Short mmCIF file of C-alpha atoms and ligand atoms in Angstrom, two decimals:
data_model
loop_
_atom_site.label_atom_id
_atom_site.label_comp_id
_atom_site.label_asym_id
_atom_site.label_seq_id
_atom_site.Cartn_x
_atom_site.Cartn_y
_atom_site.Cartn_z
CA MET Z 13 -27.33 30.52 -17.45
CA THR Z 14 -24.04 32.42 -17.31
CA LYS Z 15 -22.07 31.71 -14.16
CA LYS Z 16 -21.77 34.58 -11.65
CA ILE Z 17 -19.06 34.88 -9.01
CA LEU Z 18 -18.77 37.57 -6.37
CA ILE Z 19 -15.33 38.04 -4.86
CA LYS Z 20 -16.24 39.76 -1.65
CA SER Z 21 -14.44 42.11 0.74
CA GLY Z 22 -10.97 41.79 -0.77
CA THR Z 23 -8.34 44.51 -0.89
CA LEU Z 24 -7.90 45.31 -4.55
CA ILE Z 25 -4.41 46.16 -5.72
CA THR Z 26 -4.09 47.84 -9.08
CA ALA Z 27 -1.22 49.71 -10.68
CA SER Z 28 -2.55 52.98 -9.24
CA GLU Z 29 -4.71 52.25 -6.18
CA THR Z 30 -5.33 50.02 -3.18
CA PHE Z 31 -8.94 49.85 -1.97
CA LEU Z 32 -11.55 47.58 -0.44
CA ALA Z 33 -14.21 46.43 -2.90
CA ASP Z 34 -16.17 43.49 -4.24
CA ILE Z 35 -15.76 42.19 -7.79
CA LEU Z 36 -18.62 40.66 -9.71
CA ILE Z 37 -17.74 38.24 -12.48
CA GLN Z 38 -20.21 37.09 -15.08
CA GLY Z 39 -19.03 34.44 -17.48
CA GLU Z 40 -15.52 35.38 -18.61
CA LYS Z 41 -15.67 39.06 -17.69
CA ILE Z 42 -15.59 41.38 -14.72
CA VAL Z 43 -18.95 43.17 -14.80
CA ALA Z 44 -18.78 45.34 -11.70
CA VAL Z 45 -16.36 46.57 -9.05
CA GLY Z 46 -17.66 48.29 -5.91
CA ASP Z 47 -19.82 47.86 -2.81
CA ASP Z 48 -23.34 46.54 -2.52
CA LEU Z 49 -23.24 44.72 -5.85
CA ASP Z 50 -26.17 42.63 -6.99
CA THR Z 51 -25.22 39.20 -5.68
CA GLN Z 52 -28.31 37.33 -6.82
CA GLY Z 53 -27.40 33.89 -8.10
CA ALA Z 54 -23.68 34.46 -7.54
CA GLU Z 55 -21.23 32.10 -5.91
CA ILE Z 56 -19.70 34.12 -3.07
CA ILE Z 57 -15.95 33.93 -2.51
CA ASP Z 58 -14.88 35.53 0.75
CA ALA Z 59 -11.66 37.46 0.17
CA ALA Z 60 -11.60 39.32 3.50
CA GLY Z 61 -7.98 39.75 4.61
CA LYS Z 62 -6.78 38.81 1.12
CA LEU Z 63 -5.42 40.86 -1.73
CA VAL Z 64 -7.13 40.78 -5.11
CA MET Z 65 -5.00 41.47 -8.16
CA PRO Z 66 -5.24 41.32 -11.94
CA GLY Z 67 -3.59 38.14 -13.25
CA GLY Z 68 0.11 38.51 -13.94
CA ILE Z 69 1.40 38.96 -17.48
CA ASP Z 70 4.83 37.61 -18.29
CA PRO Z 71 5.76 38.94 -21.73
CA HIS Z 72 9.01 36.99 -22.01
CA VAL Z 73 9.01 33.19 -21.93
CA HIS Z 74 10.48 30.49 -24.17
CA LEU Z 75 8.35 27.35 -24.25
CA ALA Z 76 9.43 24.27 -26.17
CA LEU Z 77 12.24 26.30 -27.72
CA PRO Z 78 14.78 24.17 -29.60
CA MET Z 79 18.29 25.10 -28.45
CA PHE Z 80 21.57 23.39 -29.25
CA ASP Z 81 20.81 19.64 -29.11
CA THR Z 82 17.76 19.92 -26.90
CA ILE Z 83 14.60 21.91 -26.22
CA SER Z 84 13.50 24.11 -23.30
CA SER Z 85 11.85 21.72 -20.90
CA ASP Z 86 8.49 23.45 -20.36
CA ASP Z 87 6.00 23.26 -23.18
CA HIS Z 88 2.85 25.34 -23.71
CA TYR Z 89 1.03 23.23 -21.14
CA THR Z 90 3.57 22.71 -18.34
CA GLY Z 91 4.92 26.26 -18.60
CA HIS Z 92 1.39 27.65 -18.51
CA LYS Z 93 0.46 25.52 -15.54
CA ALA Z 94 3.57 26.68 -13.66
CA ALA Z 95 2.78 30.30 -14.55
CA ALA Z 96 -0.73 29.96 -13.17
CA PHE Z 97 0.48 28.57 -9.85
CA GLY Z 98 2.59 31.71 -9.51
CA GLY Z 99 -0.32 34.04 -10.27
CA THR Z 100 0.38 34.62 -13.98
CA THR Z 101 -2.53 34.17 -16.38
CA THR Z 102 -1.01 35.47 -19.62
CA VAL Z 103 2.37 34.75 -21.18
CA MET Z 104 4.04 35.66 -24.45
CA ASP Z 105 6.67 33.59 -26.15
CA PHE Z 106 8.79 33.98 -29.23
CA VAL Z 107 8.14 32.40 -32.61
CA VAL Z 108 11.24 31.04 -34.32
CA GLN Z 109 11.60 32.51 -37.82
CA GLU Z 110 11.64 29.67 -40.35
CA PRO Z 111 12.96 30.04 -43.93
CA GLN Z 112 9.49 29.16 -45.30
CA GLY Z 113 8.13 32.55 -44.21
CA LEU Z 114 6.50 34.33 -41.30
CA GLN Z 115 3.01 32.88 -41.75
CA TYR Z 116 4.47 29.39 -41.84
CA SER Z 117 6.54 30.14 -38.71
CA VAL Z 118 3.52 31.46 -36.80
CA ASP Z 119 1.39 28.50 -37.88
CA LEU Z 120 4.00 26.10 -36.47
CA TRP Z 121 3.97 27.95 -33.14
CA ARG Z 122 0.16 28.07 -33.07
CA GLU Z 123 0.22 24.29 -33.51
CA LYS Z 124 2.61 23.82 -30.58
CA ALA Z 125 0.38 26.02 -28.43
CA GLN Z 126 -2.77 23.93 -28.93
CA ILE Z 127 -2.13 22.60 -25.42
CA ALA Z 128 -2.22 26.09 -23.86
CA ALA Z 129 -3.65 26.28 -20.34
CA ILE Z 130 -3.60 30.08 -19.92
CA ASP Z 131 -3.96 32.91 -22.40
CA TYR Z 132 -0.97 33.64 -24.57
CA GLY Z 133 0.43 35.85 -27.29
CA PHE Z 134 3.46 35.66 -29.52
CA HIS Z 135 6.38 37.86 -30.48
CA MET Z 136 8.24 37.23 -33.75
CA ASN Z 137 11.99 36.60 -33.60
CA LEU Z 138 13.40 38.42 -36.59
CA THR Z 139 16.67 36.66 -37.35
CA HIS Z 140 16.85 37.05 -41.12
CA LEU Z 141 15.78 40.01 -43.25
CA ASP Z 142 15.43 40.18 -47.00
CA GLU Z 143 12.95 41.88 -49.33
CA GLN Z 144 10.44 39.07 -49.02
CA VAL Z 145 10.55 39.20 -45.22
CA GLU Z 146 10.27 43.00 -45.31
CA ARG Z 147 7.09 42.64 -47.34
CA GLU Z 148 5.74 40.02 -44.96
CA ILE Z 149 6.33 41.86 -41.67
CA PRO Z 150 3.09 43.94 -41.82
CA SER Z 151 1.02 40.74 -42.14
CA LEU Z 152 2.07 39.88 -38.60
CA VAL Z 153 -0.26 42.60 -37.30
CA GLU Z 154 -3.21 40.79 -38.91
CA MET Z 155 -2.01 37.63 -37.14
CA GLY Z 156 -2.16 39.52 -33.82
CA ILE Z 157 1.62 39.81 -33.50
CA THR Z 158 2.73 43.39 -33.04
CA THR Z 159 6.28 42.83 -31.82
CA LEU Z 160 9.60 41.86 -33.42
CA LYS Z 161 12.57 40.67 -31.38
CA VAL Z 162 15.99 41.45 -32.85
CA PHE Z 163 19.44 40.44 -31.62
CA THR Z 164 22.85 42.10 -31.72
CA ALA Z 165 24.43 38.84 -30.55
CA TYR Z 166 24.42 35.10 -31.40
CA ASN Z 167 26.42 35.70 -34.59
CA GLY Z 168 25.60 33.33 -37.44
CA ARG Z 169 22.44 32.18 -35.70
CA LEU Z 170 20.08 34.92 -34.52
CA ARG Z 171 21.94 38.19 -35.01
CA LEU Z 172 20.83 40.83 -37.50
CA PRO Z 173 23.30 43.41 -38.82
CA ASP Z 174 22.63 46.95 -37.53
CA GLY Z 175 21.41 48.03 -40.97
CA ASP Z 176 18.77 45.31 -40.96
CA ILE Z 177 17.67 46.28 -37.44
CA PHE Z 178 17.38 49.86 -38.69
CA LYS Z 179 15.25 48.74 -41.65
CA ALA Z 180 13.08 46.48 -39.49
CA MET Z 181 12.46 49.29 -37.00
CA ARG Z 182 11.34 51.62 -39.79
CA ILE Z 183 8.85 49.03 -41.01
CA ALA Z 184 7.72 48.36 -37.45
CA LYS Z 185 7.10 52.05 -36.86
CA GLU Z 186 5.08 52.39 -40.05
CA HIS Z 187 2.77 49.59 -38.92
CA GLY Z 188 2.44 50.46 -35.24
CA MET Z 189 4.68 47.60 -34.14
CA LEU Z 190 7.23 47.53 -31.33
CA THR Z 191 10.79 46.25 -31.70
CA MET Z 192 12.33 44.33 -28.79
CA LEU Z 193 16.09 44.20 -28.50
CA HIS Z 194 18.48 41.57 -27.13
CA ALA Z 195 21.55 43.73 -26.51
CA GLU Z 196 25.03 42.21 -26.40
CA ASN Z 197 28.04 42.58 -28.69
CA GLY Z 198 28.12 39.41 -30.81
CA ASP Z 199 31.50 40.17 -32.43
CA VAL Z 200 33.29 40.66 -29.11
CA ILE Z 201 31.65 37.53 -27.70
CA ASP Z 202 32.90 35.45 -30.64
CA VAL Z 203 36.51 36.63 -30.15
CA LEU Z 204 36.44 36.02 -26.40
CA VAL Z 205 34.82 32.60 -26.70
CA GLU Z 206 37.40 31.45 -29.25
CA GLU Z 207 40.25 32.67 -27.04
CA ALA Z 208 38.77 31.08 -23.91
CA LEU Z 209 38.40 27.69 -25.56
CA ILE Z 210 41.95 27.81 -26.99
CA ALA Z 211 43.20 28.58 -23.47
CA GLY Z 212 41.28 25.56 -22.14
CA HIS Z 213 38.73 27.58 -20.15
CA THR Z 214 35.63 25.42 -20.32
CA THR Z 215 33.80 25.97 -17.00
CA PRO Z 216 30.48 27.85 -16.62
CA GLU Z 217 32.03 31.07 -15.26
CA TRP Z 218 33.57 31.59 -18.72
CA HIS Z 219 30.10 32.06 -20.08
CA ALA Z 220 30.03 35.35 -18.14
CA HIS Z 221 33.66 36.30 -18.84
CA THR Z 222 33.09 35.99 -22.58
CA ARG Z 223 29.93 38.13 -22.62
CA PRO Z 224 31.12 41.43 -21.12
CA ALA Z 225 28.77 43.91 -19.50
CA TRP Z 226 30.10 46.77 -21.62
CA GLY Z 227 28.90 44.90 -24.70
CA ALA Z 228 25.38 44.94 -23.29
CA VAL Z 229 25.61 48.64 -22.39
CA GLU Z 230 26.99 49.60 -25.80
CA ALA Z 231 24.46 47.48 -27.69
CA ALA Z 232 21.58 48.87 -25.61
CA MET Z 233 22.70 52.41 -26.43
CA ARG Z 234 23.08 51.39 -30.07
CA GLY Z 235 19.45 50.28 -29.97
CA PHE Z 236 18.34 53.56 -28.40
CA ALA Z 237 20.30 55.47 -31.04
CA LEU Z 238 18.44 53.47 -33.70
CA ALA Z 239 15.19 54.49 -31.98
CA GLY Z 240 16.38 58.09 -32.29
CA GLU Z 241 17.36 57.64 -35.95
CA THR Z 242 14.09 55.95 -36.93
CA GLY Z 243 11.64 57.46 -34.45
CA ALA Z 244 10.54 53.88 -33.81
CA PRO Z 245 9.82 52.61 -30.29
CA LEU Z 246 12.20 50.11 -28.76
CA TYR Z 247 11.84 47.79 -25.77
CA LEU Z 248 15.04 46.49 -24.22
CA VAL Z 249 14.57 42.91 -23.00
CA HIS Z 250 16.22 41.20 -20.04
CA MET Z 251 18.14 44.23 -18.70
CA ASN Z 252 21.01 42.87 -16.66
CA VAL Z 253 23.59 45.57 -16.09
CA ALA Z 254 23.72 48.97 -14.36
CA GLY Z 255 24.90 50.78 -17.48
CA GLU Z 256 21.77 49.71 -19.34
CA VAL Z 257 19.65 51.40 -16.69
CA ASP Z 258 21.79 54.53 -17.04
CA MET Z 259 21.48 54.46 -20.84
CA LEU Z 260 17.73 53.86 -20.70
CA HIS Z 261 17.37 56.76 -18.29
CA TYR Z 262 19.51 58.97 -20.55
CA ALA Z 263 17.54 58.03 -23.67
CA ARG Z 264 14.14 58.52 -22.00
CA GLN Z 265 15.22 61.89 -20.61
CA ARG Z 266 15.95 62.93 -24.17
CA GLY Z 267 12.46 61.94 -25.23
CA LEU Z 268 13.33 58.77 -27.13
CA PRO Z 269 10.47 56.24 -27.34
CA VAL Z 270 12.28 53.54 -25.39
CA MET Z 271 11.33 51.18 -22.55
CA GLY Z 272 12.87 48.30 -20.66
CA GLU Z 273 12.29 45.01 -18.93
CA THR Z 274 14.37 43.19 -16.36
CA CYS Z 275 13.99 39.71 -14.88
CA PRO Z 276 14.26 38.40 -11.30
CA GLN Z 277 17.54 36.53 -11.87
CA TYR Z 278 19.31 39.83 -12.59
CA LEU Z 279 18.15 41.27 -9.26
CA PHE Z 280 19.20 38.41 -7.01
CA PHE Z 281 22.19 36.55 -8.43
CA THR Z 282 25.69 37.38 -9.62
CA GLU Z 283 28.31 35.75 -11.81
CA ASP Z 284 29.75 34.25 -8.59
CA TYR Z 285 27.01 31.62 -8.82
CA LEU Z 286 28.62 30.34 -12.02
CA ARG Z 287 31.69 29.32 -10.03
CA ARG Z 288 29.71 26.86 -7.93
CA ALA Z 289 29.86 23.13 -8.67
CA ASP Z 290 26.30 23.45 -10.00
CA GLY Z 291 27.09 26.76 -11.73
CA ALA Z 292 25.52 25.63 -15.01
CA LYS Z 293 22.11 26.12 -13.38
CA TRP Z 294 22.68 29.90 -13.61
CA ILE Z 295 23.77 30.01 -17.26
CA CYS Z 296 21.61 32.39 -19.22
CA SER Z 297 22.22 35.03 -21.86
CA PRO Z 298 22.89 37.79 -21.12
CA PRO Z 299 24.75 36.43 -18.09
CA LEU Z 300 24.40 37.34 -14.44
CA ARG Z 301 26.55 40.30 -13.40
CA THR Z 302 27.59 41.90 -10.08
CA GLU Z 303 25.95 43.13 -6.89
CA GLU Z 304 26.29 46.74 -8.12
CA ASP Z 305 24.30 45.76 -11.17
CA ASN Z 306 21.63 44.09 -9.01
CA THR Z 307 21.32 47.30 -6.98
CA ARG Z 308 21.06 49.60 -10.00
CA LEU Z 309 18.38 47.40 -11.56
CA TRP Z 310 16.35 47.60 -8.33
CA GLU Z 311 16.70 51.38 -8.47
CA GLY Z 312 15.58 51.44 -12.10
CA LEU Z 313 12.54 49.39 -11.22
CA ALA Z 314 11.69 51.57 -8.23
CA ASP Z 315 12.06 54.91 -10.03
CA GLY Z 316 10.13 53.82 -13.12
CA THR Z 317 13.06 53.80 -15.56
CA ILE Z 318 12.25 50.10 -16.11
CA GLN Z 319 8.60 49.38 -16.94
CA VAL Z 320 8.30 45.59 -16.91
CA MET Z 321 9.33 42.53 -14.92
CA GLY Z 322 9.51 39.56 -17.29
CA THR Z 323 11.26 36.27 -16.64
CA ASP Z 324 12.96 35.05 -19.83
CA HIS Z 325 11.72 31.67 -18.54
CA CYS Z 326 13.69 29.19 -20.63
CA PRO Z 327 14.21 26.15 -18.40
CA PHE Z 328 16.49 23.20 -18.90
CA PHE Z 329 17.23 20.27 -16.63
CA PHE Z 330 20.45 20.58 -14.64
CA ASP Z 331 20.96 16.85 -15.16
CA GLY Z 332 18.78 15.70 -18.00
CA THR Z 333 19.96 12.11 -17.68
CA VAL Z 334 17.99 11.63 -14.44
CA PRO Z 335 14.20 11.64 -14.79
CA ILE Z 336 11.84 13.63 -12.58
CA VAL Z 337 8.21 12.79 -11.99
CA TYR Z 338 5.94 15.40 -13.54
CA ASP Z 339 2.15 14.95 -13.56
CA GLY Z 340 2.71 11.32 -12.55
CA GLU Z 341 5.07 10.56 -15.43
CA GLN Z 342 8.82 10.08 -15.48
CA ILE Z 343 10.43 12.68 -17.67
CA ALA Z 344 14.03 13.52 -18.58
CA ILE Z 345 15.03 16.08 -21.20
CA PRO Z 346 18.69 16.72 -22.09
CA GLY Z 347 19.83 19.85 -20.31
CA LYS Z 348 22.82 21.61 -18.84
CA GLU Z 349 24.90 18.41 -18.70
CA LEU Z 350 25.34 18.77 -22.48
CA GLY Z 351 28.02 21.34 -21.71
CA PHE Z 352 29.73 19.57 -18.86
CA HIS Z 353 33.06 19.79 -20.72
CA ASP Z 354 32.41 23.02 -22.64
CA PHE Z 355 30.42 26.02 -21.40
CA THR Z 356 29.47 26.95 -24.99
CA LYS Z 357 27.36 23.79 -25.20
CA ILE Z 358 25.34 24.48 -22.04
CA PRO Z 359 21.82 25.44 -23.12
CA ASN Z 360 21.21 29.08 -22.17
CA GLY Z 361 18.27 29.80 -19.93
CA LEU Z 362 16.67 29.54 -16.52
CA PRO Z 363 13.30 28.63 -15.02
CA GLY Z 364 11.27 31.47 -13.48
CA VAL Z 365 7.70 31.83 -14.74
CA GLN Z 366 6.13 30.51 -11.52
CA ASP Z 367 8.70 32.18 -9.24
CA ARG Z 368 8.34 35.72 -10.58
CA MET Z 369 5.38 37.07 -8.59
CA PRO Z 370 5.86 35.26 -5.25
CA VAL Z 371 9.60 36.00 -5.13
CA LEU Z 372 9.18 39.66 -6.10
CA TRP Z 373 6.33 40.12 -3.64
CA THR Z 374 8.52 38.94 -0.76
CA GLU Z 375 11.77 40.49 -1.87
CA GLY Z 376 10.47 43.61 -3.60
CA VAL Z 377 7.29 44.64 -1.78
CA GLY Z 378 8.09 42.91 1.51
CA LYS Z 379 11.48 44.60 1.73
CA GLY Z 380 10.16 47.98 0.63
CA TYR Z 381 11.96 48.35 -2.72
CA ILE Z 382 8.66 48.76 -4.58
CA SER Z 383 5.07 49.42 -3.48
CA PRO Z 384 2.24 46.93 -4.05
CA ASN Z 385 0.98 49.21 -6.84
CA GLN Z 386 4.37 49.33 -8.52
CA PHE Z 387 4.44 45.54 -8.24
CA MET Z 388 1.13 45.36 -10.10
CA ALA Z 389 2.30 47.85 -12.71
CA VAL Z 390 5.45 45.94 -13.66
CA MET Z 391 3.87 42.48 -13.30
CA SER Z 392 0.64 43.06 -15.20
CA THR Z 393 -0.66 46.50 -16.17
CA ASN Z 394 2.43 47.85 -17.93
CA PRO Z 395 2.97 44.71 -20.02
CA ALA Z 396 -0.75 44.76 -20.90
CA LYS Z 397 -0.44 48.34 -22.10
CA ILE Z 398 2.88 47.96 -23.91
CA PHE Z 399 1.88 44.74 -25.68
CA GLY Z 400 -1.61 45.75 -26.81
CA LEU Z 401 -3.80 43.87 -24.33
CA TYR Z 402 -5.06 46.67 -22.06
CA PRO Z 403 -7.71 46.92 -20.61
CA ARG Z 404 -8.78 43.42 -21.61
CA LYS Z 405 -5.87 42.22 -19.46
CA GLY Z 406 -3.93 43.90 -16.67
CA ALA Z 407 -6.94 45.63 -15.12
CA LEU Z 408 -9.71 45.04 -12.57
CA GLN Z 409 -12.41 46.95 -14.43
CA PRO Z 410 -15.86 46.23 -15.79
CA GLY Z 411 -15.29 44.74 -19.23
CA SER Z 412 -11.85 43.29 -18.44
CA ASP Z 413 -11.28 39.55 -18.61
CA ALA Z 414 -11.83 38.01 -15.20
CA ASP Z 415 -8.17 37.02 -14.82
CA ILE Z 416 -7.92 37.47 -11.08
CA VAL Z 417 -5.54 36.37 -8.36
CA ILE Z 418 -6.66 36.16 -4.76
CA TRP Z 419 -3.40 36.53 -2.91
CA ASP Z 420 -2.82 35.47 0.66
CA PRO Z 421 -0.36 38.01 2.07
CA GLU Z 422 0.14 35.91 5.22
CA ARG Z 423 0.98 32.56 3.66
CA VAL Z 424 4.57 31.60 4.39
CA VAL Z 425 6.12 28.98 2.12
CA ASP Z 426 9.44 27.18 1.97
CA TYR Z 427 9.95 27.64 -1.71
CA GLY Z 428 11.74 25.35 -4.14
CA VAL Z 429 11.20 22.38 -6.46
CA SER Z 430 8.71 20.78 -4.09
CA MET Z 431 6.29 23.68 -4.76
CA SER Z 432 7.24 24.27 -8.34
CA HIS Z 433 5.34 23.13 -11.42
CA GLN Z 434 8.13 24.26 -13.72
CA ARG Z 435 9.21 21.10 -15.53
CA THR Z 436 12.82 20.97 -14.49
CA ASP Z 437 14.91 19.39 -11.74
CA TYR Z 438 15.95 22.56 -9.91
CA ASN Z 439 14.71 25.91 -8.68
CA LEU Z 440 16.82 29.05 -8.37
CA TYR Z 441 15.09 30.00 -5.12
CA GLU Z 442 15.47 26.63 -3.39
CA GLY Z 443 15.04 27.03 0.37
CA TRP Z 444 13.91 30.68 0.21
CA LYS Z 445 11.19 31.54 2.70
CA LEU Z 446 8.47 33.54 0.95
CA THR Z 447 5.66 35.46 2.60
CA GLY Z 448 2.62 35.98 0.39
CA TYR Z 449 1.39 33.51 -2.20
CA PRO Z 450 -1.49 33.06 -4.65
CA GLU Z 451 -4.48 31.32 -3.08
CA LYS Z 452 -6.92 31.24 -5.98
CA VAL Z 453 -6.28 32.03 -9.63
CA TYR Z 454 -9.07 32.69 -12.13
CA LEU Z 455 -8.62 32.65 -15.88
CA ARG Z 456 -11.53 34.39 -17.64
CA GLY Z 457 -13.80 33.48 -14.74
CA ASP Z 458 -12.67 29.86 -14.40
CA LEU Z 459 -10.92 28.86 -11.19
CA ILE Z 460 -7.73 27.21 -12.44
CA VAL Z 461 -5.65 27.15 -9.23
CA ASP Z 462 -7.19 26.58 -5.82
CA GLY Z 463 -4.50 26.50 -3.18
CA ASP Z 464 -2.20 23.68 -4.20
CA GLU Z 465 -4.79 22.12 -6.50
CA TRP Z 466 -4.70 22.39 -10.29
CA LEU Z 467 -8.10 22.81 -11.93
CA GLY Z 468 -6.90 24.06 -15.30
CA ALA Z 469 -6.64 22.03 -18.48
CA ALA Z 470 -4.69 21.81 -21.71
CA GLY Z 471 -6.48 23.60 -24.52
CA LYS Z 472 -8.29 26.10 -22.27
CA GLY Z 473 -5.82 28.92 -22.95
CA GLN Z 474 -6.76 31.35 -25.72
CA TYR Z 475 -4.52 32.91 -28.33
CA LEU Z 476 -4.44 36.68 -27.85
CA HIS Z 477 -4.70 38.81 -30.94
CA ARG Z 478 -2.81 41.90 -29.78
CA GLU Z 479 -3.40 45.49 -30.86
CA PRO Z 480 -0.76 47.67 -32.58
CA ASN Z 481 -0.03 51.38 -31.90
CA THR Z 482 0.20 51.05 -28.16
CA GLY Z 483 2.42 54.04 -27.52
CA VAL Z 484 5.25 54.33 -25.04
CA LEU Z 485 4.95 54.25 -21.24
O1 URP H 22 19.52 32.43 -21.91
C1 URP H 22 18.48 32.82 -22.41
N1 URP H 22 17.99 33.96 -22.06
N2 URP H 22 17.83 32.09 -23.32
C2 URP H 22 16.72 32.52 -24.04
C3 URP H 22 17.04 33.26 -25.28
C4 URP H 22 17.09 34.77 -25.14
O2 URP H 22 17.98 35.39 -25.68
O3 URP H 22 16.22 35.40 -24.52
ZN1 ZN H 23 17.28 37.48 -25.53
ZN1 ZN H 24 14.49 35.42 -23.97
#
């Protein structure tokens, strides 16, 4: 007989409403939301005094991503487990484009993700374009991949020339796909990096000095202009600077089909962190900026200019020569120490997939920057809509997957590595006191996190075949 669960007397938080109701789950789906539901045969979960939310969706993570001479230290099991503990039940990561073709590249990533513990989708990194690739792009939609990420930086590695981005966006538009843009100026970065190294500047702060904010602003606007020239939608990833918010606002006001995502690190930290003795912990690309940028990003989130809160979770050990114990095993993966003598060799990226919802609840909702409903919109419903998963995901509605978080708004935690399941040796929010934390997390009706206990398993996460033609929020 199909399992029935009744989540009773919780306060439901959706992207648009807050209300008291019960939720009935049958098997993997929500079957009813309301009062006086038929509880016969159901396990009753008392959620009185608790908040009940759709599972979080983090559309920007990098799991087991090879970088420089190492690999991001969470794989498709540990990263998923960490996500779940933070209230996230769906993640999307980026397939590396291999020379053997897009199908081959996706197959490799599907293989890596066999150990998935939550549901997941993929974006395709488009880092090389020729006629063969152009012909192959539409086949991604049949594979359930409706998004291409392009780069205006990382010259000689990931960058596409503007003309190729233009061509890719035209193809994407024709097939109902969405282009995602990493916006920095790769040419300027190359000049500044060369000059910095010649001058003997090797410390982490030079990572920020060599990747100027104006490059991000200009490249973002270049992307929006390409959206204007092609009519194709564009989603700006990891927004990090005030001028990007201004440009996004400008472009949206003029009716361009453009949207944006920021990440917690760009709201809380500045390039000053790079000057610390452990500054390498904060190396990511684009880099951290200034307090003015933090403030403008908060404003953009609050006024709806920015639609999504991702993480760009791409963790590395701070000191990958010293093992940590993870799931009872000693583990050490080369990390930031690779660039101890040269900032250009420090792997770029930060942990954050577990931190995202608890930190933003305390700092965003708790401090009144955003409402609980805005929180839900940027954490779950908007990414579900933008990335072709709504209303299967991102909603508490009959027919939606029963991806549900019961959130204890009163739980106070001393946050940091001791609570984190992210497989790395540090946490950006070490010592922060957070109020509000997930208590129970359900993935398609299965309880996978119960308090501090892990009930999930490798292989239980499902690949999400996403829908094209999602429109612009
Ligand atoms: O530093 C970062 N963000 N690493 C991941 C790659 C990217 O560009 O998102
Ligand atoms: Zn990027
Ligand atoms: Zn990224």
